[in-house]
Amino acid sequence: MEMEYNCPLCNGLITISERCPECGSLMEDWGRVQDYLDPYQPYLDISITASEERRDEKKCVHLYLCPRCGRDTRITVNQILGP
Ligand SMILES: [Zn+2]
Ligand SMILES: [Zn+2]
């Protein structure tokens, strides 16, 4: 059986508390950046370009948004081997 890499953040194993560099508010995890690269979800006007990170399957890139000032940032999570 083949082991797969799983993102601990997607699976709720860890939480990441990221502070907004602009206003210091706690930023919210909006999930994987990959989900927003889907052409059928064009509602978010965030400048995300396809990067090398996206092709690296051992990393999961999460989008964090500040609920107060709307600033966005990306957090790269190293995936872990799971069953
Ligand atoms: Zn993830
Ligand atoms: Zn902010």
Coordinates of N, CA and C and ligand atoms in Angstrom, one line a residue:
M1 N 0.8 -1.2 0.0 CA 0.0 0.0 0.0 C 0.9 1.3 0.0
E2 N 0.5 2.2 -0.7 CA 1.3 3.4 -0.9 C 0.9 4.5 0.1
M3 N 1.9 5.0 0.7 CA 1.7 6.1 1.7 C 1.4 7.4 0.9
E4 N 0.6 8.2 1.5 CA 0.3 9.5 0.9 C 0.7 10.7 1.8
Y5 N 1.0 11.7 1.1 CA 1.3 13.0 1.9 C 0.0 13.7 2.2
N6 N -0.2 14.1 3.4 CA -1.4 14.8 3.8 C -1.0 16.1 4.4
C7 N -1.8 17.1 4.2 CA -1.6 18.4 4.9 C -2.2 18.4 6.3
P8 N -1.3 18.5 7.3 CA -1.9 18.5 8.7 C -2.8 19.7 8.9
L9 N -2.7 20.8 8.2 CA -3.6 21.9 8.4 C -4.9 21.6 7.8
C10 N -5.0 21.0 6.6 CA -6.2 20.7 5.9 C -7.0 19.6 6.8
N11 N -6.2 18.8 7.4 CA -6.9 17.7 8.2 C -7.1 18.1 9.6
G12 N -6.9 19.3 10.0 CA -7.2 19.8 11.3 C -6.3 19.3 12.4
L13 N -5.1 18.8 12.0 CA -4.2 18.3 13.0 C -3.4 19.4 13.7
I14 N -3.2 20.5 12.9 CA -2.5 21.6 13.5 C -3.3 22.9 13.2
T15 N -3.1 23.9 13.9 CA -3.6 25.2 13.6 C -2.4 26.2 13.5
I16 N -2.5 27.2 12.6 CA -1.5 28.2 12.5 C -2.1 29.5 12.8
S17 N -1.5 30.2 13.7 CA -2.0 31.5 14.0 C -1.1 32.6 13.4
E18 N -1.6 33.2 12.4 CA -0.8 34.2 11.6 C -1.4 35.6 11.9
R19 N -0.5 36.5 12.3 CA -0.9 37.8 12.6 C -0.8 38.7 11.3
C20 N -1.7 39.5 11.1 CA -1.7 40.4 9.9 C -0.5 41.4 10.1
P21 N 0.3 41.5 9.1 CA 1.5 42.4 9.2 C 1.0 43.9 9.1
E22 N -0.2 44.1 8.7 CA -0.7 45.5 8.6 C -1.3 46.0 9.9
C23 N -2.3 45.2 10.4 CA -3.0 45.7 11.6 C -2.9 44.8 12.8
G24 N -2.2 43.6 12.6 CA -2.0 42.8 13.8 C -3.2 41.9 14.2
S25 N -4.2 41.9 13.3 CA -5.4 41.0 13.6 C -5.0 39.6 13.3
L26 N -5.7 38.6 13.9 CA -5.5 37.2 13.6 C -6.1 36.9 12.3
M27 N -5.3 36.4 11.4 CA -5.7 36.1 10.1 C -6.5 34.8 10.0
E28 N -7.4 34.6 9.0 CA -8.2 33.4 8.9 C -7.7 32.5 7.8
D29 N -7.8 31.3 8.1 CA -7.4 30.3 7.1 C -8.5 30.1 6.1
W30 N -8.3 30.4 4.8 CA -9.3 30.3 3.8 C -9.1 29.0 3.0
G31 N -8.2 28.2 3.4 CA -8.1 26.9 2.8 C -6.9 27.0 1.7
R32 N -6.9 25.9 0.9 CA -5.8 25.8 0.0 C -5.9 26.8 -1.1
V33 N -4.7 27.3 -1.5 CA -4.7 28.3 -2.6 C -5.1 27.6 -3.9
Q34 N -4.8 26.3 -4.0 CA -5.2 25.5 -5.2 C -6.7 25.7 -5.5
D35 N -7.5 25.7 -4.4 CA -8.9 25.8 -4.6 C -9.3 27.1 -5.3
Y36 N -8.5 28.1 -5.1 CA -8.9 29.4 -5.7 C -8.3 29.6 -7.0
L37 N -7.5 28.7 -7.4 CA -6.9 28.7 -8.8 C -7.9 28.1 -9.8
D38 N -8.9 27.4 -9.2 CA -9.9 26.8 -10.1 C -10.6 27.9 -10.9
P39 N -10.6 27.7 -12.2 CA -11.3 28.8 -13.1 C -12.8 28.9 -12.9
Y40 N -13.4 27.9 -12.2 CA -14.8 28.0 -12.0 C -15.1 28.7 -10.7
Q41 N -14.1 29.2 -10.0 CA -14.3 30.0 -8.8 C -13.6 31.3 -9.0
P42 N -14.2 32.2 -9.8 CA -13.5 33.4 -10.2 C -13.9 34.6 -9.2
Y43 N -14.6 34.3 -8.1 CA -15.1 35.4 -7.4 C -14.2 36.1 -6.5
L44 N -13.0 35.4 -6.2 CA -12.0 36.1 -5.4 C -11.0 36.8 -6.2
D45 N -10.9 38.1 -6.0 CA -10.0 38.9 -6.8 C -8.7 39.0 -6.1
I46 N -8.0 37.9 -6.0 CA -6.7 37.9 -5.4 C -5.6 37.5 -6.4
S47 N -4.6 38.3 -6.4 CA -3.6 38.0 -7.4 C -2.7 36.8 -7.1
I48 N -3.2 35.7 -7.6 CA -2.4 34.5 -7.3 C -1.9 33.9 -8.7
T49 N -0.7 33.8 -8.8 CA -0.1 33.2 -10.0 C 0.3 31.8 -9.7
A50 N 0.3 31.0 -10.7 CA 0.7 29.6 -10.6 C 2.2 29.6 -10.3
S51 N 2.6 29.0 -9.2 CA 4.0 29.0 -8.8 C 4.5 27.6 -8.7
E52 N 5.8 27.6 -8.4 CA 6.4 26.2 -8.3 C 5.8 25.5 -7.0
E53 N 5.4 26.3 -6.1 CA 4.8 25.7 -4.8 C 3.6 24.8 -5.2
R54 N 2.9 25.3 -6.1 CA 1.7 24.6 -6.5 C 2.0 23.2 -7.0
R55 N 3.1 23.0 -7.7 CA 3.4 21.7 -8.3 C 4.1 20.8 -7.3
D56 N 4.5 21.4 -6.2 CA 5.2 20.5 -5.2 C 4.1 19.9 -4.3
E57 N 3.9 18.6 -4.6 CA 2.8 17.9 -3.9 C 3.1 17.6 -2.4
K58 N 4.3 17.9 -2.0 CA 4.6 17.6 -0.6 C 4.4 18.9 0.2
K59 N 3.9 19.9 -0.4 CA 3.6 21.2 0.3 C 2.2 21.6 0.0
C60 N 1.5 22.1 1.0 CA 0.2 22.6 0.8 C 0.2 24.1 1.1
V61 N -0.2 24.9 0.1 CA -0.1 26.4 0.3 C -1.5 26.9 0.7
H62 N -1.6 27.5 1.9 CA -2.9 28.0 2.4 C -3.0 29.5 2.2
L63 N -4.2 29.9 1.9 CA -4.4 31.3 1.8 C -5.0 31.8 3.2
Y64 N -4.3 32.9 3.7 CA -4.8 33.5 4.9 C -5.2 34.9 4.6
L65 N -6.4 35.2 5.1 CA -6.9 36.6 4.9 C -7.2 37.3 6.2
C66 N -6.8 38.6 6.2 CA -7.1 39.4 7.4 C -8.6 39.8 7.3
P67 N -9.4 39.5 8.4 CA -10.8 39.9 8.4 C -11.0 41.4 8.5
R68 N -10.0 42.1 9.0 CA -10.1 43.5 9.3 C -9.7 44.4 8.1
C69 N -8.6 44.1 7.5 CA -8.1 45.0 6.4 C -8.0 44.3 5.1
G70 N -8.3 43.0 5.1 CA -8.4 42.3 3.8 C -7.1 41.9 3.2
R71 N -6.0 42.1 3.9 CA -4.7 41.7 3.4 C -4.6 40.1 3.3
D72 N -4.0 39.6 2.3 CA -3.9 38.2 2.1 C -2.4 37.8 2.1
T73 N -2.2 36.6 2.6 CA -0.8 36.1 2.5 C -0.9 34.6 2.3
R74 N 0.2 34.0 2.0 CA 0.2 32.6 1.8 C 1.1 31.9 2.8
I75 N 0.6 30.8 3.3 CA 1.4 30.0 4.3 C 1.7 28.6 3.7
T76 N 2.9 28.3 3.6 CA 3.2 27.0 3.0 C 3.4 26.0 4.1
V77 N 2.6 24.9 4.0 CA 2.6 23.8 5.1 C 3.3 22.6 4.5
N78 N 4.3 22.1 5.2 CA 4.9 20.9 4.8 C 4.0 19.7 5.1
Q79 N 3.7 18.9 4.1 CA 2.8 17.8 4.3 C 3.5 16.6 5.0
I80 N 2.7 15.8 5.6 CA 3.3 14.7 6.4 C 2.8 13.4 5.8
L81 N 3.6 12.3 6.0 CA 3.1 11.0 5.5 C 2.0 10.5 6.4
G82 N 1.0 10.0 5.7 CA -0.1 9.5 6.5 C -0.6 8.2 5.9
P83 N -1.5 7.5 6.5 CA -2.0 6.2 6.0 C -2.8 6.4 4.7
Ligands
ZN1 ZN -3.5 22.2 3.5
ZN2 ZN -5.1 43.4 8.8

